[in-house]
Coordinates of C-alpha atoms in Angstrom, one line a residue:
Chain A
M22 CA 43.0 -3.4 5.7
V23 CA 42.5 0.2 7.3
P24 CA 41.7 -1.1 11.6
N25 CA 38.7 0.4 12.9
P26 CA 39.7 3.5 15.6
G27 CA 36.7 3.2 17.2
T28 CA 36.5 7.1 17.4
K29 CA 33.0 8.5 16.6
A30 CA 32.6 10.8 13.4
R31 CA 33.9 13.6 15.3
A32 CA 31.5 15.9 12.8
R33 CA 29.8 17.9 16.2
A34 CA 32.6 18.5 16.8
I35 CA 33.6 23.0 16.2
K36 CA 36.0 23.3 14.2
P37 CA 38.6 26.4 14.5
L38 CA 38.8 28.8 10.9
N39 CA 42.0 30.0 9.7
A40 CA 44.0 27.5 12.0
P41 CA 47.8 28.2 11.4
A42 CA 49.3 25.7 9.0
P43 CA 53.6 24.8 9.6
V44 CA 55.4 26.3 7.1
T45 CA 59.4 26.8 6.7
V46 CA 60.7 29.4 6.2
S47 CA 63.7 31.2 5.8
A48 CA 64.7 34.4 7.1
D49 CA 67.7 37.1 7.4
E50 CA 69.2 37.7 10.5
R51 CA 66.5 40.5 11.7
G52 CA 63.4 37.6 11.3
T53 CA 62.0 38.5 8.1
P54 CA 61.6 36.0 5.7
L55 CA 62.8 35.8 2.7
S56 CA 61.2 32.7 1.0
V57 CA 58.7 30.3 2.2
S58 CA 58.1 26.8 1.8
Y59 CA 54.4 25.5 1.1
G60 CA 53.2 22.4 -1.2
N61 CA 56.5 21.0 -2.0
R62 CA 57.3 24.5 -3.2
A63 CA 59.7 27.7 -2.0
N64 CA 58.5 30.8 -2.6
E65 CA 60.5 34.1 -2.9
V66 CA 58.8 36.8 -1.0
A67 CA 59.1 40.1 -2.6
A68 CA 57.5 42.3 -0.7
I69 CA 56.0 42.9 3.3
E70 CA 53.9 45.3 3.2
D71 CA 52.8 44.9 7.5
M72 CA 54.1 43.7 10.7
W73 CA 52.9 43.5 13.8
K74 CA 53.0 41.9 17.3
I75 CA 51.3 40.1 19.4
N76 CA 52.2 39.2 23.0
D77 CA 49.0 37.4 25.1
E78 CA 48.2 35.3 27.3
W79 CA 51.8 35.9 29.2
W80 CA 50.0 35.5 32.2
R81 CA 49.2 31.7 31.3
G82 CA 52.9 30.6 31.7
P83 CA 55.6 30.1 29.0
D84 CA 53.8 26.4 27.8
K85 CA 50.4 29.1 26.7
E86 CA 51.7 32.3 26.4
I87 CA 51.1 33.1 22.5
D88 CA 53.9 35.6 21.1
R89 CA 53.6 35.9 17.5
V90 CA 55.4 38.4 14.6
Y91 CA 53.0 38.6 12.3
F92 CA 54.1 39.0 8.9
H93 CA 51.4 40.6 5.7
A94 CA 54.0 39.6 2.9
R95 CA 53.4 39.4 -1.0
L96 CA 55.4 36.0 -2.9
A97 CA 57.0 36.9 -6.4
D98 CA 54.0 35.3 -8.1
G99 CA 52.2 38.6 -6.5
R100 CA 50.1 36.4 -4.5
P101 CA 50.0 37.1 -0.2
V102 CA 50.2 35.3 2.2
T103 CA 50.0 36.3 6.0
L104 CA 52.9 34.3 8.4
F105 CA 53.8 34.4 11.5
H106 CA 56.8 33.7 14.0
D107 CA 55.6 31.4 17.1
L108 CA 58.7 32.4 19.3
A109 CA 57.7 31.0 22.1
V110 CA 58.1 27.3 19.9
D111 CA 60.6 29.7 17.5
E112 CA 58.7 27.5 14.5
W113 CA 56.9 29.5 11.2
F114 CA 53.2 29.1 10.2
R115 CA 51.1 30.0 7.3
Q116 CA 47.5 31.8 8.2
Chain N
M13 CA -33.6 10.5 -6.2
P14 CA -35.7 13.6 -7.8
T15 CA -34.4 16.0 -10.4
L16 CA -34.9 19.7 -10.6
D17 CA -37.7 19.0 -12.9
G18 CA -39.9 17.1 -9.9
K19 CA -39.9 13.9 -12.2
R20 CA -37.9 10.3 -11.1
A21 CA -34.1 10.2 -11.8
A22 CA -32.8 7.8 -14.1
V23 CA -29.8 6.1 -13.8
A24 CA -28.0 3.5 -16.7
C25 CA -25.3 1.7 -15.4
I26 CA -22.7 0.2 -17.9
H27 CA -21.3 -3.1 -16.5
I28 CA -18.6 -4.2 -19.0
P29 CA -18.6 -7.9 -17.2
N30 CA -14.7 -9.1 -17.0
F31 CA -13.2 -6.2 -17.9
M32 CA -9.4 -6.4 -17.5
W33 CA -9.8 -9.9 -19.5
Q34 CA -12.0 -8.6 -22.7
V35 CA -9.3 -5.7 -22.9
E36 CA -6.7 -8.8 -22.6
S37 CA -8.6 -10.7 -25.7
L38 CA -8.5 -7.4 -27.7
R39 CA -5.4 -6.6 -27.5
R40 CA -4.5 -10.5 -28.2
P41 CA -6.5 -12.1 -30.6
D42 CA -5.1 -15.2 -30.2
Q43 CA -5.7 -16.0 -26.4
A44 CA -9.7 -15.1 -27.7
G45 CA -12.3 -18.4 -26.3
K46 CA -8.9 -19.7 -24.2
P47 CA -9.7 -20.4 -20.5
A48 CA -7.9 -17.2 -19.2
I49 CA -7.0 -16.2 -15.5
I50 CA -5.0 -12.7 -14.9
V51 CA -3.2 -12.8 -11.8
G52 CA -1.8 -10.3 -9.7
E53 CA -0.6 -8.9 -6.0
T54 CA -3.9 -6.9 -4.8
G55 CA -5.2 -6.0 -1.8
A56 CA -3.2 -6.3 1.5
N57 CA -1.3 -8.2 -0.3
A58 CA 0.1 -6.3 -2.3
G59 CA 3.8 -6.0 -2.6
K60 CA 4.3 -8.9 -0.6
G61 CA 4.5 -11.4 -3.5
A62 CA 1.3 -13.3 -3.0
Q63 CA -0.9 -13.9 -6.2
S64 CA -4.2 -13.6 -6.8
V65 CA -7.3 -13.3 -9.1
L66 CA -7.7 -10.2 -11.1
D67 CA -10.3 -11.1 -13.5
W68 CA -10.7 -14.5 -16.2
S69 CA -12.3 -16.2 -18.8
P70 CA -16.5 -16.2 -18.6
D71 CA -15.7 -19.5 -20.1
L72 CA -14.5 -20.4 -16.8
G73 CA -17.6 -20.1 -14.6
T74 CA -18.9 -17.8 -11.7
K75 CA -16.7 -19.5 -8.5
F76 CA -14.4 -17.3 -8.9
T77 CA -14.3 -14.4 -6.7
R78 CA -11.6 -11.7 -7.6
G79 CA -8.7 -11.2 -4.3
M80 CA -8.7 -15.0 -4.3
P81 CA -5.2 -16.9 -3.9
L82 CA -3.9 -18.2 -7.1
S83 CA -3.9 -21.6 -5.5
E84 CA -7.1 -21.9 -4.5
A85 CA -8.1 -20.9 -8.3
L86 CA -5.5 -23.6 -9.5
A87 CA -7.5 -25.9 -7.5
D88 CA -10.6 -24.7 -9.5
A89 CA -9.5 -24.3 -12.9
R90 CA -9.2 -26.4 -16.4
K91 CA -5.7 -27.8 -16.7
D92 CA -5.8 -25.6 -19.9
V93 CA -6.5 -22.1 -18.2
T94 CA -3.7 -19.8 -19.0
L95 CA -2.1 -17.1 -16.9
L96 CA -1.6 -13.6 -17.6
E97 CA -0.1 -11.2 -15.7
P98 CA -1.8 -7.7 -15.7
D99 CA -1.1 -4.3 -17.6
I100 CA -3.4 -1.8 -15.3
P101 CA -1.9 1.0 -16.6
L102 CA -3.7 -0.4 -20.2
Y103 CA -6.7 -1.4 -18.6
R104 CA -7.0 1.7 -17.0
R105 CA -6.5 3.7 -20.1
T106 CA -9.0 1.6 -22.1
F107 CA -11.1 2.5 -19.5
G108 CA -10.6 6.2 -19.0
E109 CA -11.2 5.9 -23.5
V110 CA -14.2 3.9 -22.4
L111 CA -15.4 7.2 -20.6
T112 CA -15.1 9.2 -22.6
S113 CA -16.7 7.4 -25.0
L114 CA -19.8 7.4 -22.9
E115 CA -19.5 11.2 -21.7
A116 CA -19.8 12.6 -25.4
R117 CA -23.4 10.4 -25.5
C118 CA -23.7 12.2 -22.1
P119 CA -22.6 14.2 -19.9
D120 CA -22.8 12.8 -16.4
V121 CA -20.5 9.7 -16.1
E122 CA -19.4 7.9 -12.9
P123 CA -16.3 5.2 -12.7
D124 CA -17.5 3.3 -10.1
T125 CA -14.2 3.4 -7.9
E126 CA -16.0 1.7 -5.1
S127 CA -15.4 -1.5 -7.2
A128 CA -12.1 -1.8 -5.4
E129 CA -10.7 -5.0 -5.9
S130 CA -11.2 -4.5 -10.1
Y131 CA -9.5 -1.3 -9.6
G132 CA -12.4 0.7 -10.5
L133 CA -12.3 -0.6 -13.6
G134 CA -15.4 -1.8 -16.1
R135 CA -18.4 0.2 -14.8
A136 CA -19.9 3.1 -14.7
Y137 CA -22.8 5.0 -14.2
V138 CA -24.5 7.8 -16.3
G139 CA -27.3 10.3 -15.5
I140 CA -29.5 9.5 -18.1
W141 CA -33.1 12.0 -17.1
G142 CA -33.8 15.2 -19.6
L143 CA -32.1 13.2 -22.4
D144 CA -35.2 11.7 -23.9
R145 CA -35.4 15.4 -26.0
L146 CA -32.5 14.8 -26.8
Y147 CA -33.0 10.7 -28.2
G148 CA -36.3 9.9 -27.6
D149 CA -36.9 7.7 -24.6
D150 CA -34.6 5.0 -22.6
A151 CA -34.5 2.6 -25.4
Q152 CA -32.7 5.1 -27.5
V153 CA -30.7 6.3 -24.8
V154 CA -29.6 3.0 -24.0
R155 CA -28.7 2.3 -27.7
A156 CA -26.7 5.5 -27.6
L157 CA -24.4 4.3 -24.8
S158 CA -24.6 0.4 -26.0
N159 CA -22.5 2.5 -29.0
A160 CA -20.0 4.3 -27.1
V161 CA -19.1 0.6 -25.7
N162 CA -19.8 -1.7 -28.6
Q163 CA -15.9 -3.0 -28.8
F164 CA -17.0 -4.8 -25.0
D165 CA -19.9 -7.1 -24.3
A166 CA -21.5 -4.7 -22.8
R167 CA -24.7 -4.5 -19.9
I168 CA -27.0 -1.8 -20.0
G169 CA -29.1 -1.0 -17.2
V170 CA -31.6 1.3 -15.8
G171 CA -33.0 2.2 -12.5
E172 CA -34.7 5.0 -10.2
N173 CA -31.1 4.9 -8.6
K174 CA -27.6 3.8 -8.9
W175 CA -28.1 0.1 -6.7
L176 CA -31.0 -0.5 -9.3
A177 CA -29.4 0.4 -12.5
Y178 CA -26.7 -1.6 -11.3
I179 CA -28.7 -4.7 -10.7
A180 CA -30.9 -4.5 -13.7
A181 CA -27.3 -4.3 -15.5
S182 CA -26.4 -7.8 -13.7
A183 CA -29.3 -9.0 -14.7
S184 CA -29.8 -8.1 -18.5
S185 CA -28.0 -10.2 -21.3
S186 CA -25.4 -9.6 -23.4
G187 CA -26.4 -5.9 -26.4
R188 CA -30.2 -5.4 -24.6
G189 CA -30.8 -3.2 -21.8
L190 CA -33.1 -3.4 -19.1
K191 CA -35.3 -0.8 -17.4
I192 CA -36.7 -1.6 -13.2
T193 CA -40.1 0.3 -13.5
G194 CA -42.7 0.0 -10.6
E195 CA -41.7 -2.2 -7.2
P196 CA -38.3 -3.1 -7.4
G197 CA -38.9 -5.4 -3.9
R198 CA -41.0 -7.1 -6.4
F199 CA -37.8 -7.9 -8.9
L200 CA -35.5 -8.2 -5.9
A201 CA -37.2 -10.6 -4.4
K202 CA -35.5 -12.9 -5.5
L203 CA -31.6 -12.2 -5.9
P204 CA -29.7 -13.9 -4.2
V205 CA -27.5 -12.1 -1.5
E206 CA -24.1 -12.4 -3.0
L207 CA -25.3 -9.7 -4.7
L208 CA -25.3 -7.3 -2.7
P209 CA -21.7 -5.1 -2.1
I210 CA -20.1 -6.4 0.8
D211 CA -17.8 -8.4 2.6
F212 CA -17.7 -12.0 1.8
K213 CA -18.5 -13.0 5.5
L214 CA -21.2 -10.5 6.3
V215 CA -22.6 -12.6 3.5
T216 CA -21.3 -16.2 5.2
R217 CA -23.5 -14.5 8.7
L218 CA -26.8 -13.4 6.0
H219 CA -26.9 -17.2 5.6
G220 CA -26.2 -17.6 8.7
F221 CA -29.7 -16.4 10.0
G222 CA -31.2 -18.0 7.4
L223 CA -31.6 -15.0 4.8
H224 CA -31.0 -16.5 1.8
T225 CA -32.7 -13.8 -0.9
M226 CA -33.1 -10.2 -0.4
G227 CA -36.6 -10.6 -0.3
D228 CA -36.2 -12.5 2.6
I229 CA -33.9 -9.4 4.3
A230 CA -37.0 -6.7 2.9
A231 CA -38.8 -8.4 5.0
L232 CA -37.4 -8.1 8.0
P233 CA -37.7 -4.5 9.9
P234 CA -34.4 -2.2 9.1
G235 CA -34.2 -1.8 12.9
A236 CA -33.8 -5.8 13.6
M237 CA -31.3 -5.6 10.8
Q238 CA -29.4 -2.7 12.1
A239 CA -29.9 -4.1 16.0
Q240 CA -28.2 -7.3 14.6
F241 CA -25.3 -6.0 11.8
G242 CA -24.7 -2.6 13.1
N243 CA -23.9 -0.6 9.6
D244 CA -23.7 -2.8 7.4
G245 CA -27.1 -4.3 8.3
T246 CA -29.4 -0.5 7.4
L247 CA -27.0 -0.8 4.2
V248 CA -28.4 -4.0 3.3
S249 CA -31.7 -3.8 4.4
D250 CA -31.5 -0.4 2.7
L251 CA -30.4 -2.0 -1.0
S252 CA -32.4 -5.1 -0.2
N253 CA -35.3 -2.6 -0.1
G254 CA -34.0 -0.6 -3.5
I255 CA -33.3 2.6 -1.3
D256 CA -30.4 4.0 -2.8
H257 CA -29.8 7.5 -2.0
R258 CA -25.8 7.5 -2.7
P259 CA -26.1 10.8 -5.1
L260 CA -24.3 10.2 -9.2
V261 CA -20.8 12.5 -8.9
S262 CA -19.8 12.9 -12.5
R263 CA -16.3 12.6 -12.9
R264 CA -14.1 15.5 -12.8
T265 CA -12.1 15.5 -16.2
E266 CA -8.7 16.5 -16.3
E267 CA -6.6 18.0 -19.3
T268 CA -3.5 16.6 -19.7
V269 CA -0.5 16.0 -21.8
S270 CA 0.2 12.7 -23.3
E271 CA 3.5 11.4 -25.2
Y272 CA 4.2 7.6 -26.6
L273 CA 8.1 6.6 -28.0
E274 CA 8.8 2.8 -28.3
F275 CA 12.7 1.7 -27.6
P276 CA 14.5 -0.4 -31.4
D277 CA 15.2 -2.5 -28.6
A278 CA 14.2 -3.2 -24.3
T279 CA 17.0 -1.6 -22.4
A280 CA 17.3 -0.7 -18.8
S281 CA 20.4 1.6 -19.5
M282 CA 20.4 4.4 -17.5
A283 CA 22.4 6.0 -21.0
M284 CA 19.2 5.3 -23.2
I285 CA 16.1 5.9 -20.8
L286 CA 17.4 9.6 -19.9
P287 CA 17.6 10.2 -23.9
A288 CA 14.1 8.7 -24.3
I289 CA 12.2 10.8 -21.1
E290 CA 14.5 14.5 -22.1
S291 CA 12.9 13.6 -25.8
L292 CA 9.2 12.7 -24.5
L293 CA 9.7 16.3 -22.6
F294 CA 10.3 18.2 -25.9
R295 CA 7.5 16.8 -27.9
A296 CA 5.3 17.8 -24.8
Y297 CA 6.4 21.3 -24.0
T298 CA 6.2 21.9 -27.8
R299 CA 2.9 20.8 -27.6
P300 CA 0.1 23.8 -27.6
Q301 CA -1.5 22.9 -25.0
L302 CA 1.4 23.7 -22.9
A303 CA 2.7 26.7 -24.1
R304 CA 3.4 29.6 -21.5
R305 CA 1.7 26.6 -19.0
Y306 CA 3.1 24.5 -16.4
A307 CA 2.5 20.8 -14.9
R308 CA 1.9 19.9 -11.2
E309 CA 2.9 16.2 -12.0
A310 CA 4.4 13.9 -14.0
K311 CA 3.9 10.0 -14.3
L312 CA 6.0 7.6 -16.9
E313 CA 4.8 4.1 -17.6
A314 CA 6.5 1.5 -19.7
S315 CA 6.3 -2.3 -20.8
V316 CA 8.6 -4.1 -18.5
L317 CA 10.3 -7.5 -20.8
R318 CA 8.2 -10.9 -19.7
R319 CA 7.2 -8.5 -16.7
S320 CA 4.2 -6.5 -14.7
P321 CA 4.4 -2.5 -16.6
W322 CA 6.4 -0.2 -14.7
T323 CA 5.4 2.8 -13.3
M324 CA 6.6 6.3 -11.6
R325 CA 5.3 9.1 -10.6
V326 CA 6.3 12.5 -10.1
A327 CA 5.1 15.1 -8.4
F328 CA 6.6 19.0 -9.3
K329 CA 7.7 20.8 -5.5
E330 CA 6.8 23.9 -8.0
P331 CA 5.0 23.6 -11.1
A332 CA 7.3 23.0 -13.6
G333 CA 7.5 24.9 -17.0
S334 CA 10.5 24.0 -18.9
R335 CA 12.0 20.3 -19.8
T336 CA 14.9 21.1 -18.2
K337 CA 12.5 21.9 -14.8
A338 CA 10.9 18.6 -15.3
L339 CA 13.9 16.5 -16.5
F340 CA 15.6 17.6 -12.9
S341 CA 12.8 16.1 -11.3
I342 CA 12.9 13.4 -13.1
K343 CA 16.7 12.6 -13.2
S344 CA 16.4 13.0 -9.2
K345 CA 13.6 10.6 -8.5
L346 CA 14.8 8.0 -11.0
D347 CA 18.5 8.1 -9.1
D348 CA 17.0 6.3 -6.5
L349 CA 14.4 3.8 -8.0
A350 CA 15.7 0.3 -10.2
L351 CA 13.7 -0.4 -12.6
P352 CA 12.6 -3.9 -12.4
G353 CA 14.2 -5.4 -16.0
P354 CA 14.8 -4.0 -19.5
I355 CA 11.5 -1.8 -20.4
E356 CA 10.1 -1.7 -24.1
D357 CA 8.3 0.9 -24.2
M358 CA 7.7 4.7 -22.5
R359 CA 4.9 6.4 -22.0
L360 CA 5.1 9.9 -20.4
T361 CA 2.2 12.0 -19.3
L362 CA 1.8 15.7 -17.7
S363 CA -1.0 16.5 -16.2
G364 CA -2.0 19.1 -13.1
L365 CA -1.4 21.8 -16.0
T366 CA -1.3 25.6 -14.6
G367 CA -0.9 28.8 -16.3
E368 CA 0.7 30.2 -12.8
A369 CA 3.8 31.9 -13.5
G370 CA 4.1 33.3 -10.9
M371 CA 5.5 32.0 -7.3
Q372 CA 4.4 33.4 -4.0
E373 CA 7.7 34.8 -2.1
S374 CA 7.7 35.0 1.3
L375 CA 7.8 38.6 3.1
W376 CA 9.9 37.2 5.4
T377 CA 13.1 35.7 3.0
E378 CA 15.5 35.1 5.8
V379 CA 13.1 32.3 7.7
R380 CA 12.1 31.0 5.2
R381 CA 16.0 30.5 4.0
D382 CA 16.3 28.9 7.4
Q383 CA 13.8 26.8 7.0
K384 CA 14.8 24.9 3.7
L385 CA 18.1 24.3 5.1
Q386 CA 16.6 23.0 7.6
E387 CA 14.3 20.7 5.6
A388 CA 17.6 19.8 3.4
V389 CA 19.4 19.4 6.4
S390 CA 16.5 16.8 7.7
Q391 CA 16.4 15.1 4.3
L392 CA 20.4 14.3 4.0
E393 CA 20.1 13.2 7.9
A394 CA 17.3 10.9 6.8
R395 CA 19.2 9.7 3.8
L396 CA 22.6 9.3 4.9
G397 CA 21.2 8.0 8.3
T398 CA 23.7 9.5 10.3
T399 CA 23.9 13.3 11.3
P400 CA 25.4 14.9 7.7
P401 CA 29.0 16.9 7.9
V402 CA 26.6 20.9 7.4
Y403 CA 28.9 23.1 8.6
Q404 CA 27.8 27.0 9.5
V405 CA 30.5 29.6 10.4
R406 CA 30.2 31.1 14.0
E407 CA 31.2 34.6 15.4
L408 CA 33.3 33.2 18.6
E409 CA 35.2 36.2 20.0
P410 CA 35.8 38.2 16.9
W411 CA 37.3 40.8 18.9
S412 CA 40.3 38.5 19.6
R413 CA 44.0 39.6 18.7
I414 CA 44.4 35.8 17.8
P415 CA 43.7 35.0 14.2
E416 CA 42.0 31.7 14.6
R417 CA 40.0 32.2 18.0
R418 CA 37.7 34.8 15.9
H419 CA 35.4 31.9 13.9
A420 CA 34.6 28.3 14.1
L421 CA 32.5 25.8 11.9
V422 CA 29.9 24.6 14.1
Q423 CA 27.3 22.1 13.3
L424 CA 23.9 23.2 11.5
S425 CA 21.5 21.7 13.9
P426 CA 18.0 21.9 12.5

């Protein structure tokens, strides 16, 4: 039996849209993604169409600093995807 | 009640005593002549399971009253009495046919809806002034009315107003009309106060004051009656003197389209019932009365196996001009309902027919859209019993360089 968590339904909470989802990325030595895995499937990156960097809120300290490198990539099957490498924690996310 | 030409008005009352029982004995000839009580839930007891008397066969005498608890009635009844479940839709339909038949003879027909305990069935008033030119004298008019209800044992009375016509009908015998002329007070003087259309408690109080007949009441000044019994006192005093100012209001006839089917076997399965409703709707919408027209309301009636008939009324939010639209609304209502048992047949009646094809659009469509949305959320909240998980997208920091901070889903609050 599933125990009652004792928490209220969070219908009234604000839900951020377009929240980052962690993915596994293999990248070359320059940090450019070569393939990205999500949904139990590896997808090869065919082309990087755009790239930009965000460095913000550094004044809040190393734990809360936002330091991301964004890639707008096109996968081998033609689908577009936006990825970023979070340099603060060294992890990849899809957004 | 003076008429336009200055003559005294004449009103006929057609009274079909024990109307429900008479319909039952026409439908079940094997029951005719056997003592029977029609039992159902009525008035304040409706829905509470308490059974009371709706009608009875005339051979049981006059000791019953409508609304009397069944237990009390059975204590007085004979042992061989049969208890019948009411079929109110059938009684209403039959009485509607009686009214239509009367209207074919005289145009001004008013059903007596004040007799609420008998569902307003079995009594009607007909304005018969001016009809002597068509039929001859009053006797010919009464004969024409009698022919209109010849399948029933009806009593017909004629008087200057509705009250006197009713009293005349009550006093007349089967198949014969009675007309009150001259001084009505003399006719009313010997009649018991039980005939007055008042509450049983007031009848008891009148007896308590030694007022047993209408003559006793008529002998008192109206002021004294009013001082003692209030508005009821005025009414009782007026009626006992043969005064009744109630006008005759003709029935409003409504155009309806009705279709009927029988199931091969009694069924409670929606897989059978929904196609049946669709078929009835198809037949109704192909009728010429509904060509390029819309219906505002649908009524479904069904006979339930070994139970009272089932009725459901669906008012369309917007007039339905096609069977698909009508079916959608009916389906939505059926989803929330449980049938009382397997049903044997089904009758669909579409009413409120209108030729209006256009819909009134709002000038402020945005406002109207928001109102509709808020109404839908309120209905969902009422149905779920909790705040429904309905969200809207709100801009938070649309200028932000960080994508997840630009927009958010926020609870939609009506």
